[in-house]
C-alpha cells in the first residue's frame, strides 16, 4: 500500500513545478492546461486526520471564496465545476493534499486549505499558475466596444478567459507593449507599456502597467486582455490550391476533419510552441492573422508577433486558413 501511494505522488508531481514561498504558509504550483496536479497541504507535527475538518476553497478576485471540497472523516463533498475533478490524495494520515484533474483555464488562482482540529488549526494558501500567454483582443466592431460581460464572452469565444493582473504583469515583464486599454478579470482596466511615448501615457512616464482603476462593468467599454494556455490538439495552416473566402475557409477545415482555428489557438501555438508562418489566414472570429516567431523581411521584420491584417469582407477570396484539430 505504501508503494502504491508513493507511485501516485510521483505521477502527479511529474507534471508540475512546486515553489515554496513563505515556509509552509504559501506555495506556488506551476502547471499546464489538461494536467493532473496536486496542491500540497499537510498536517506534519499535528494530530492525525481522524476527526479533523478539511476545507479547500478558491479565493476569488472580488474577495469572496468559492467552495471546492469539504471533508470530515469519511464524509466528503465537492462543489460546482470541481465535482468529479478533485479529491484528497490521503497518502498517509497527515495528508490533506488536493488532487486536481484535467486543469482548465478557469482553475488559475489562489486556493486555501484549512485544517480545523480544535487547538491545532492550520491554513495553507497555494497559488496555481498556468503556463500560457496574454493577448489583447478587440471585436470586429473595432476598438473600445466591450463592456465587462462582452469581454468575458469574447475571450471564451477565442478559447481564452479574461486575464488577471498577475498574468498581464508577467507578460509585460516579457515585453508586451500595447497602447489600448483592456479589461482584466478584477474589473480594472489597464494596459502595458514597455516603451513610454506621448500617445500612451506620456513620453516622460515610467514603463509599466497604466491603470484606469475599476470601471462600470455594464456601461464602460474597452478592449480586453485574454489569457490562454497550451492547446489540446493540433494547430496548422491548411494548404489549399487557391485563396478562400470565409465560408470556404470554414468548410475547408471541416473537410480536413478539423475546425477553423480561434485567436487563442494561434497565440498559444505561436508563444508556447514557436509556430511561425508568413501566410495570412482566416480565423473563426472573421479576422485574418499570421504568427511570426522568427522576424524577417516582409514577415514582421522588427519583432516576433501575431500580426493582424484586419477583419476583411468575408466574401473576399484573398486568404488562406488556419485550422485546429482537437485531440481525440
mmCIF file of C-alpha atoms in Angstrom:
data_model
loop_
_atom_site.group_PDB
_atom_site.id
_atom_site.type_symbol
_atom_site.label_atom_id
_atom_site.label_comp_id
_atom_site.label_asym_id
_atom_site.label_seq_id
_atom_site.Cartn_x
_atom_site.Cartn_y
_atom_site.Cartn_z
ATOM 1 C CA UNK A 1 0.000 0.000 0.000
ATOM 2 C CA UNK A 2 2.846 2.421 0.856
ATOM 3 C CA UNK A 3 4.448 1.700 -2.531
ATOM 4 C CA UNK A 4 1.135 2.460 -4.266
ATOM 5 C CA UNK A 5 0.824 5.851 -2.564
ATOM 6 C CA UNK A 6 4.454 6.634 -3.467
ATOM 7 C CA UNK A 7 3.770 5.901 -7.126
ATOM 8 C CA UNK A 8 0.699 8.142 -7.035
ATOM 9 C CA UNK A 9 2.727 11.008 -5.587
ATOM 10 C CA UNK A 10 5.431 10.527 -8.212
ATOM 11 C CA UNK A 11 2.890 10.571 -11.067
ATOM 12 C CA UNK A 12 1.212 13.802 -10.008
ATOM 13 C CA UNK A 13 4.487 15.578 -9.140
ATOM 14 C CA UNK A 14 5.889 14.858 -12.614
ATOM 15 C CA UNK A 15 3.526 17.332 -14.326
ATOM 16 C CA UNK A 16 4.104 20.379 -12.133
ATOM 17 C CA UNK A 17 6.689 22.626 -10.571
ATOM 18 C CA UNK A 18 6.210 23.489 -6.887
ATOM 19 C CA UNK A 19 7.852 26.513 -5.266
ATOM 20 C CA UNK A 20 7.652 27.213 -1.531
ATOM 21 C CA UNK A 21 7.277 30.914 -0.729
ATOM 22 C CA UNK A 22 6.719 31.654 2.936
ATOM 23 C CA UNK A 23 7.917 28.499 4.724
ATOM 24 C CA UNK A 24 4.732 26.407 4.925
ATOM 25 C CA UNK A 25 2.049 29.115 4.630
ATOM 26 C CA UNK A 26 2.170 29.826 0.874
ATOM 27 C CA UNK A 27 3.150 27.691 -2.097
ATOM 28 C CA UNK A 28 3.246 28.237 -5.869
ATOM 29 C CA UNK A 29 2.372 25.401 -8.238
ATOM 30 C CA UNK A 30 3.055 25.739 -11.993
ATOM 31 C CA UNK A 31 1.149 23.536 -14.439
ATOM 32 C CA UNK A 32 -0.286 23.277 -17.961
ATOM 33 C CA UNK A 33 -3.892 23.085 -19.101
ATOM 34 C CA UNK A 34 -5.094 19.494 -19.075
ATOM 35 C CA UNK A 35 -2.595 18.398 -16.403
ATOM 36 C CA UNK A 36 -3.392 16.293 -13.365
ATOM 37 C CA UNK A 37 -1.702 18.028 -10.430
ATOM 38 C CA UNK A 38 -1.588 18.191 -6.642
ATOM 39 C CA UNK A 39 -1.982 21.204 -4.356
ATOM 40 C CA UNK A 40 0.100 20.338 -1.251
ATOM 41 C CA UNK A 41 -1.305 20.607 2.265
ATOM 42 C CA UNK A 42 -0.036 18.522 5.183
ATOM 43 C CA UNK A 43 -0.556 18.130 8.912
ATOM 44 C CA UNK A 44 3.034 17.282 9.861
ATOM 45 C CA UNK A 45 3.524 17.737 13.566
ATOM 46 C CA UNK A 46 -0.214 17.798 14.283
ATOM 47 C CA UNK A 47 -2.633 15.046 15.166
ATOM 48 C CA UNK A 48 -3.985 12.564 12.599
ATOM 49 C CA UNK A 49 -6.769 13.304 10.137
ATOM 50 C CA UNK A 50 -9.345 11.347 12.130
ATOM 51 C CA UNK A 51 -11.957 13.807 13.365
ATOM 52 C CA UNK A 52 -10.378 16.755 11.532
ATOM 53 C CA UNK A 53 -12.352 19.043 9.255
ATOM 54 C CA UNK A 54 -10.624 19.880 5.952
ATOM 55 C CA UNK A 55 -11.867 22.691 3.773
ATOM 56 C CA UNK A 56 -10.496 23.712 0.361
ATOM 57 C CA UNK A 57 -11.728 26.986 -1.160
ATOM 58 C CA UNK A 58 -10.725 29.220 -4.065
ATOM 59 C CA UNK A 59 -10.075 32.897 -3.287
ATOM 60 C CA UNK A 60 -11.818 34.976 -5.951
ATOM 61 C CA UNK A 61 -10.767 38.419 -7.197
ATOM 62 C CA UNK A 62 -13.767 40.091 -5.519
ATOM 63 C CA UNK A 63 -12.516 38.833 -2.102
ATOM 64 C CA UNK A 64 -15.165 36.103 -1.910
ATOM 65 C CA UNK A 65 -14.425 32.393 -1.547
ATOM 66 C CA UNK A 66 -15.746 29.528 -3.682
ATOM 67 C CA UNK A 67 -16.103 26.141 -2.017
ATOM 68 C CA UNK A 68 -14.047 23.393 -3.644
ATOM 69 C CA UNK A 69 -14.053 20.446 -1.215
ATOM 70 C CA UNK A 70 -15.135 19.723 2.361
ATOM 71 C CA UNK A 71 -14.091 16.675 4.357
ATOM 72 C CA UNK A 72 -14.852 15.426 7.851
ATOM 73 C CA UNK A 73 -13.693 11.890 8.480
ATOM 74 C CA UNK A 74 -15.274 9.609 5.904
ATOM 75 C CA UNK A 75 -17.725 12.290 4.747
ATOM 76 C CA UNK A 76 -16.516 14.273 1.720
ATOM 77 C CA UNK A 77 -18.239 16.704 -0.648
ATOM 78 C CA UNK A 78 -17.088 18.581 -3.759
ATOM 79 C CA UNK A 79 -18.804 21.624 -5.247
ATOM 80 C CA UNK A 80 -19.730 23.195 -8.583
ATOM 81 C CA UNK A 81 -17.473 22.538 -11.534
ATOM 82 C CA UNK A 82 -14.977 20.866 -9.191
ATOM 83 C CA UNK A 83 -17.215 17.823 -8.851
ATOM 84 C CA UNK A 84 -15.600 14.689 -10.317
ATOM 85 C CA UNK A 85 -12.344 16.645 -10.827
ATOM 86 C CA UNK A 86 -10.898 16.978 -7.320
ATOM 87 C CA UNK A 87 -10.320 14.655 -4.384
ATOM 88 C CA UNK A 88 -7.995 14.283 -1.405
ATOM 89 C CA UNK A 89 -4.827 12.298 -2.032
ATOM 90 C CA UNK A 90 -4.639 10.981 1.567
ATOM 91 C CA UNK A 91 -1.274 9.302 1.041
ATOM 92 C CA UNK A 92 -0.996 8.979 4.824
ATOM 93 C CA UNK A 93 -2.812 10.103 7.974
ATOM 94 C CA UNK A 94 -1.266 13.597 7.798
ATOM 95 C CA UNK A 95 -2.012 14.327 4.132
ATOM 96 C CA UNK A 96 -4.692 16.867 3.116
ATOM 97 C CA UNK A 97 -3.260 17.362 -0.393
ATOM 98 C CA UNK A 98 -5.842 18.153 -3.080
ATOM 99 C CA UNK A 99 -5.640 16.239 -6.368
ATOM 100 C CA UNK A 100 -6.799 18.290 -9.360
ATOM 101 C CA UNK A 101 -7.548 16.509 -12.652
ATOM 102 C CA UNK A 102 -7.836 17.927 -16.165
ATOM 103 C CA UNK A 103 -6.896 21.531 -15.363
ATOM 104 C CA UNK A 104 -8.906 24.207 -17.155
ATOM 105 C CA UNK A 105 -8.187 27.878 -17.828
ATOM 106 C CA UNK A 106 -10.608 28.982 -15.100
ATOM 107 C CA UNK A 107 -8.749 26.915 -12.485
ATOM 108 C CA UNK A 108 -5.965 29.516 -12.310
ATOM 109 C CA UNK A 109 -5.828 31.341 -8.967
ATOM 110 C CA UNK A 110 -5.237 31.031 -5.224
ATOM 111 C CA UNK A 111 -6.597 28.127 -3.176
ATOM 112 C CA UNK A 112 -6.844 27.917 0.616
ATOM 113 C CA UNK A 113 -6.543 24.717 2.608
ATOM 114 C CA UNK A 114 -7.926 24.890 6.160
ATOM 115 C CA UNK A 115 -7.478 22.079 8.656
ATOM 116 C CA UNK A 116 -9.652 22.616 11.707
ATOM 117 C CA UNK A 117 -8.878 20.482 14.748
ATOM 118 C CA UNK A 118 -9.715 22.399 17.887
ATOM 119 C CA UNK A 119 -6.471 23.886 19.191
ATOM 120 C CA UNK A 120 -4.388 22.651 16.233
ATOM 121 C CA UNK A 121 -5.768 24.586 13.245
ATOM 122 C CA UNK A 122 -3.694 25.193 10.135
ATOM 123 C CA UNK A 123 -4.115 27.259 6.955
ATOM 124 C CA UNK A 124 -2.104 26.954 3.736
ATOM 125 C CA UNK A 125 -2.550 29.047 0.577
ATOM 126 C CA UNK A 126 -1.493 27.662 -2.799
ATOM 127 C CA UNK A 127 -1.131 29.797 -5.938
ATOM 128 C CA UNK A 128 -1.938 27.736 -9.032
ATOM 129 C CA UNK A 129 -0.194 29.237 -12.065
ATOM 130 C CA UNK A 130 -0.974 28.065 -15.593
ATOM 131 C CA UNK A 131 1.693 28.333 -18.296
ATOM 132 C CA UNK A 132 0.184 30.425 -21.066
ATOM 133 C CA UNK A 133 0.048 33.718 -22.941
ATOM 134 C CA UNK A 134 -1.867 37.006 -22.593
ATOM 135 C CA UNK A 135 -3.109 38.683 -25.759
ATOM 136 C CA UNK A 136 -5.085 41.876 -26.427
ATOM 137 C CA UNK A 137 -8.422 41.472 -28.169
ATOM 138 C CA UNK A 138 -10.936 43.804 -29.768
ATOM 139 C CA UNK A 139 -14.010 42.636 -31.716
ATOM 140 C CA UNK A 140 -14.844 43.151 -35.396
ATOM 141 C CA UNK A 141 -16.745 46.317 -34.414
ATOM 142 C CA UNK A 142 -13.426 47.926 -33.539
ATOM 143 C CA UNK A 143 -11.620 49.437 -30.563
ATOM 144 C CA UNK A 144 -13.363 50.046 -27.227
ATOM 145 C CA UNK A 145 -16.654 48.251 -27.824
ATOM 146 C CA UNK A 146 -16.767 45.732 -24.951
ATOM 147 C CA UNK A 147 -18.352 46.067 -21.538
ATOM 148 C CA UNK A 148 -17.116 43.555 -18.954
ATOM 149 C CA UNK A 149 -19.700 40.875 -19.770
ATOM 150 C CA UNK A 150 -18.998 41.226 -23.503
ATOM 151 C CA UNK A 151 -15.279 40.988 -22.738
ATOM 152 C CA UNK A 152 -15.735 37.703 -20.859
ATOM 153 C CA UNK A 153 -17.752 36.271 -23.751
ATOM 154 C CA UNK A 154 -15.230 37.483 -26.341
ATOM 155 C CA UNK A 155 -12.341 35.723 -24.578
ATOM 156 C CA UNK A 156 -14.331 32.492 -24.165
ATOM 157 C CA UNK A 157 -15.130 32.519 -27.887
ATOM 158 C CA UNK A 158 -11.373 32.627 -28.580
ATOM 159 C CA UNK A 159 -10.501 29.663 -26.296
ATOM 160 C CA UNK A 160 -9.408 32.001 -23.517
ATOM 161 C CA UNK A 161 -10.505 33.737 -20.309
ATOM 162 C CA UNK A 162 -10.129 37.340 -19.159
ATOM 163 C CA UNK A 163 -6.564 37.739 -17.886
ATOM 164 C CA UNK A 164 -5.631 38.594 -14.312
ATOM 165 C CA UNK A 165 -3.413 41.466 -13.210
ATOM 166 C CA UNK A 166 -0.663 38.976 -12.358
ATOM 167 C CA UNK A 167 -0.846 37.405 -15.814
ATOM 168 C CA UNK A 168 -0.721 40.779 -17.590
ATOM 169 C CA UNK A 169 2.142 41.910 -15.347
ATOM 170 C CA UNK A 170 4.137 38.770 -16.199
ATOM 171 C CA UNK A 171 3.503 39.343 -19.920
ATOM 172 C CA UNK A 172 4.613 42.989 -19.581
ATOM 173 C CA UNK A 173 7.841 41.806 -17.960
ATOM 174 C CA UNK A 174 8.301 39.554 -21.004
ATOM 175 C CA UNK A 175 7.989 42.560 -23.325
ATOM 176 C CA UNK A 176 4.282 43.076 -24.078
ATOM 177 C CA UNK A 177 3.675 46.694 -25.140
ATOM 178 C CA UNK A 178 0.106 47.662 -26.060
ATOM 179 C CA UNK A 179 -1.408 51.129 -26.111
ATOM 180 C CA UNK A 180 -5.110 50.161 -25.969
ATOM 181 C CA UNK A 181 -6.720 49.790 -22.548
ATOM 182 C CA UNK A 182 -8.423 46.495 -21.765
ATOM 183 C CA UNK A 183 -10.465 44.776 -19.074
ATOM 184 C CA UNK A 184 -8.850 42.451 -16.516
ATOM 185 C CA UNK A 185 -10.739 39.856 -14.508
ATOM 186 C CA UNK A 186 -10.831 42.007 -11.343
ATOM 187 C CA UNK A 187 -12.886 44.654 -13.163
ATOM 188 C CA UNK A 188 -9.988 47.073 -13.600
ATOM 189 C CA UNK A 189 -8.923 48.487 -16.969
ATOM 190 C CA UNK A 190 -5.185 48.613 -17.685
ATOM 191 C CA UNK A 191 -2.595 48.451 -20.462
ATOM 192 C CA UNK A 192 1.118 47.523 -20.558
ATOM 193 C CA UNK A 193 3.809 49.925 -21.799
ATOM 194 C CA UNK A 194 7.466 48.966 -22.174
ATOM 195 C CA UNK A 195 8.371 51.939 -24.424
ATOM 196 C CA UNK A 196 6.869 55.146 -22.944
ATOM 197 C CA UNK A 197 5.628 57.602 -25.574
ATOM 198 C CA UNK A 198 3.250 60.563 -25.808
ATOM 199 C CA UNK A 199 0.089 58.802 -27.062
ATOM 200 C CA UNK A 200 0.427 56.111 -24.357
ATOM 201 C CA UNK A 201 0.515 57.928 -21.041
ATOM 202 C CA UNK A 202 3.369 60.305 -21.876
ATOM 203 C CA UNK A 203 6.961 60.022 -23.033
ATOM 204 C CA UNK A 204 8.389 61.026 -19.652
ATOM 205 C CA UNK A 205 6.499 58.464 -17.603
ATOM 206 C CA UNK A 206 7.986 55.183 -16.441
ATOM 207 C CA UNK A 207 7.359 51.904 -18.213
ATOM 208 C CA UNK A 208 4.737 49.776 -16.512
ATOM 209 C CA UNK A 209 1.039 48.977 -16.382
ATOM 210 C CA UNK A 210 -1.173 52.032 -16.919
ATOM 211 C CA UNK A 211 -4.192 51.639 -14.640
ATOM 212 C CA UNK A 212 -7.596 53.280 -15.159
ATOM 213 C CA UNK A 213 -8.885 51.610 -11.977
ATOM 214 C CA UNK A 214 -12.209 49.805 -11.614
ATOM 215 C CA UNK A 215 -14.819 50.750 -14.195
ATOM 216 C CA UNK A 216 -18.584 50.296 -14.508
ATOM 217 C CA UNK A 217 -18.887 46.735 -15.790
ATOM 218 C CA UNK A 218 -22.139 47.390 -17.634
ATOM 219 C CA UNK A 219 -21.635 50.812 -19.180
ATOM 220 C CA UNK A 220 -17.870 51.268 -19.633
ATOM 221 C CA UNK A 221 -16.414 49.982 -22.886
ATOM 222 C CA UNK A 222 -12.838 48.990 -23.616
ATOM 223 C CA UNK A 223 -10.888 46.179 -25.235
ATOM 224 C CA UNK A 224 -9.903 43.108 -23.209
ATOM 225 C CA UNK A 225 -6.763 41.196 -22.326
ATOM 226 C CA UNK A 226 -7.365 37.461 -22.701
ATOM 227 C CA UNK A 227 -5.341 34.561 -21.319
ATOM 228 C CA UNK A 228 -4.992 31.176 -22.965
ATOM 229 C CA UNK A 229 -2.815 28.166 -22.246
ATOM 230 C CA UNK A 230 -1.425 25.131 -24.063
ATOM 231 C CA UNK A 231 -3.733 23.849 -26.776
ATOM 232 C CA UNK A 232 -5.171 20.370 -26.588
ATOM 233 C CA UNK A 233 -4.820 19.468 -30.245
ATOM 234 C CA UNK A 234 -3.076 20.447 -33.470
ATOM 235 C CA UNK A 235 -2.947 23.983 -34.881
ATOM 236 C CA UNK A 236 -1.910 24.251 -38.525
ATOM 237 C CA UNK A 237 -2.114 26.199 -41.776
ATOM 238 C CA UNK A 238 -4.161 24.253 -44.320
ATOM 239 C CA UNK A 239 -2.514 24.160 -47.741
ATOM 240 C CA UNK A 240 -5.089 24.872 -50.469
ATOM 241 C CA UNK A 241 -4.786 25.250 -54.262
ATOM 242 C CA UNK A 242 -6.372 28.740 -54.154
ATOM 243 C CA UNK A 243 -7.218 31.553 -51.789
ATOM 244 C CA UNK A 244 -10.508 31.344 -49.884
ATOM 245 C CA UNK A 245 -13.342 33.485 -48.642
ATOM 246 C CA UNK A 246 -14.523 32.988 -45.059
ATOM 247 C CA UNK A 247 -17.209 30.351 -45.725
ATOM 248 C CA UNK A 248 -14.836 28.402 -47.965
ATOM 249 C CA UNK A 249 -12.219 28.524 -45.206
ATOM 250 C CA UNK A 250 -14.648 27.108 -42.626
ATOM 251 C CA UNK A 251 -15.655 24.300 -44.993
ATOM 252 C CA UNK A 252 -12.052 23.507 -45.932
ATOM 253 C CA UNK A 253 -11.163 22.880 -42.288
ATOM 254 C CA UNK A 254 -14.277 20.733 -41.828
ATOM 255 C CA UNK A 255 -13.367 18.603 -44.848
ATOM 256 C CA UNK A 256 -9.959 18.062 -43.240
ATOM 257 C CA UNK A 257 -11.597 16.751 -40.065
ATOM 258 C CA UNK A 258 -10.903 19.962 -38.147
ATOM 259 C CA UNK A 259 -12.467 23.315 -37.275
ATOM 260 C CA UNK A 260 -11.384 26.802 -38.187
ATOM 261 C CA UNK A 261 -8.904 27.947 -35.537
ATOM 262 C CA UNK A 262 -9.569 30.594 -32.903
ATOM 263 C CA UNK A 263 -7.391 33.545 -31.981
ATOM 264 C CA UNK A 264 -6.393 31.845 -28.721
ATOM 265 C CA UNK A 265 -5.212 28.770 -30.643
ATOM 266 C CA UNK A 266 -2.914 30.923 -32.767
ATOM 267 C CA UNK A 267 -1.422 32.807 -29.808
ATOM 268 C CA UNK A 268 -0.822 29.595 -27.848
ATOM 269 C CA UNK A 269 0.848 27.888 -30.814
ATOM 270 C CA UNK A 270 2.956 30.991 -31.500
ATOM 271 C CA UNK A 271 4.080 31.707 -27.927
ATOM 272 C CA UNK A 272 4.295 28.204 -26.447
ATOM 273 C CA UNK A 273 5.267 26.142 -29.499
ATOM 274 C CA UNK A 274 7.168 28.716 -31.585
ATOM 275 C CA UNK A 275 4.756 28.372 -34.517
ATOM 276 C CA UNK A 276 5.855 30.518 -37.464
ATOM 277 C CA UNK A 277 4.034 31.029 -40.771
ATOM 278 C CA UNK A 278 4.178 34.039 -43.074
ATOM 279 C CA UNK A 279 0.773 33.373 -44.661
ATOM 280 C CA UNK A 280 -2.265 35.432 -43.686
ATOM 281 C CA UNK A 281 -5.219 33.197 -42.898
ATOM 282 C CA UNK A 282 -8.807 33.340 -41.729
ATOM 283 C CA UNK A 283 -9.677 32.638 -38.089
ATOM 284 C CA UNK A 284 -13.054 31.812 -36.524
ATOM 285 C CA UNK A 285 -13.869 35.403 -35.470
ATOM 286 C CA UNK A 286 -13.583 36.602 -39.072
ATOM 287 C CA UNK A 287 -10.158 38.143 -38.551
ATOM 288 C CA UNK A 288 -7.121 37.464 -40.740
ATOM 289 C CA UNK A 289 -3.805 36.999 -38.926
ATOM 290 C CA UNK A 290 -0.444 35.264 -39.146
ATOM 291 C CA UNK A 291 2.085 34.214 -36.463
ATOM 292 C CA UNK A 292 5.781 35.110 -36.726
ATOM 293 C CA UNK A 293 8.287 33.756 -34.218
ATOM 294 C CA UNK A 294 11.334 34.419 -36.469
ATOM 295 C CA UNK A 295 11.190 38.074 -37.643
ATOM 296 C CA UNK A 296 12.390 38.594 -41.221
ATOM 297 C CA UNK A 297 11.877 40.839 -44.217
ATOM 298 C CA UNK A 298 8.215 41.073 -45.242
ATOM 299 C CA UNK A 299 7.265 38.949 -42.203
ATOM 300 C CA UNK A 300 7.142 41.209 -39.114
ATOM 301 C CA UNK A 301 10.780 42.358 -39.590
ATOM 302 C CA UNK A 302 11.076 44.180 -36.227
ATOM 303 C CA UNK A 303 9.668 41.690 -33.714
ATOM 304 C CA UNK A 304 8.119 38.301 -33.119
ATOM 305 C CA UNK A 305 4.359 38.793 -33.046
ATOM 306 C CA UNK A 306 0.942 37.648 -34.143
ATOM 307 C CA UNK A 307 0.144 40.089 -36.921
ATOM 308 C CA UNK A 308 -3.419 41.271 -37.543
ATOM 309 C CA UNK A 309 -4.363 42.038 -41.138
ATOM 310 C CA UNK A 310 -7.852 43.046 -40.035
ATOM 311 C CA UNK A 311 -11.482 41.959 -40.370
ATOM 312 C CA UNK A 312 -11.944 41.991 -44.149
ATOM 313 C CA UNK A 313 -15.127 41.405 -46.110
ATOM 314 C CA UNK A 314 -15.863 37.709 -45.614
ATOM 315 C CA UNK A 315 -16.618 37.299 -49.325
ATOM 316 C CA UNK A 316 -13.084 38.214 -50.375
ATOM 317 C CA UNK A 317 -11.114 35.254 -51.752
ATOM 318 C CA UNK A 318 -7.749 36.640 -50.714
ATOM 319 C CA UNK A 319 -6.515 34.488 -47.828
ATOM 320 C CA UNK A 320 -5.667 31.034 -46.582
ATOM 321 C CA UNK A 321 -6.991 29.438 -43.399
ATOM 322 C CA UNK A 322 -5.676 28.193 -40.057
ATOM 323 C CA UNK A 323 -7.327 25.068 -38.689
ATOM 324 C CA UNK A 324 -7.450 23.345 -35.321
ATOM 325 C CA UNK A 325 -7.905 19.611 -34.804
ATOM 326 C CA UNK A 326 -8.785 18.767 -31.159
ATOM 327 C CA UNK A 327 -7.207 15.753 -29.529
ATOM 328 C CA UNK A 328 -9.491 12.710 -29.792
#
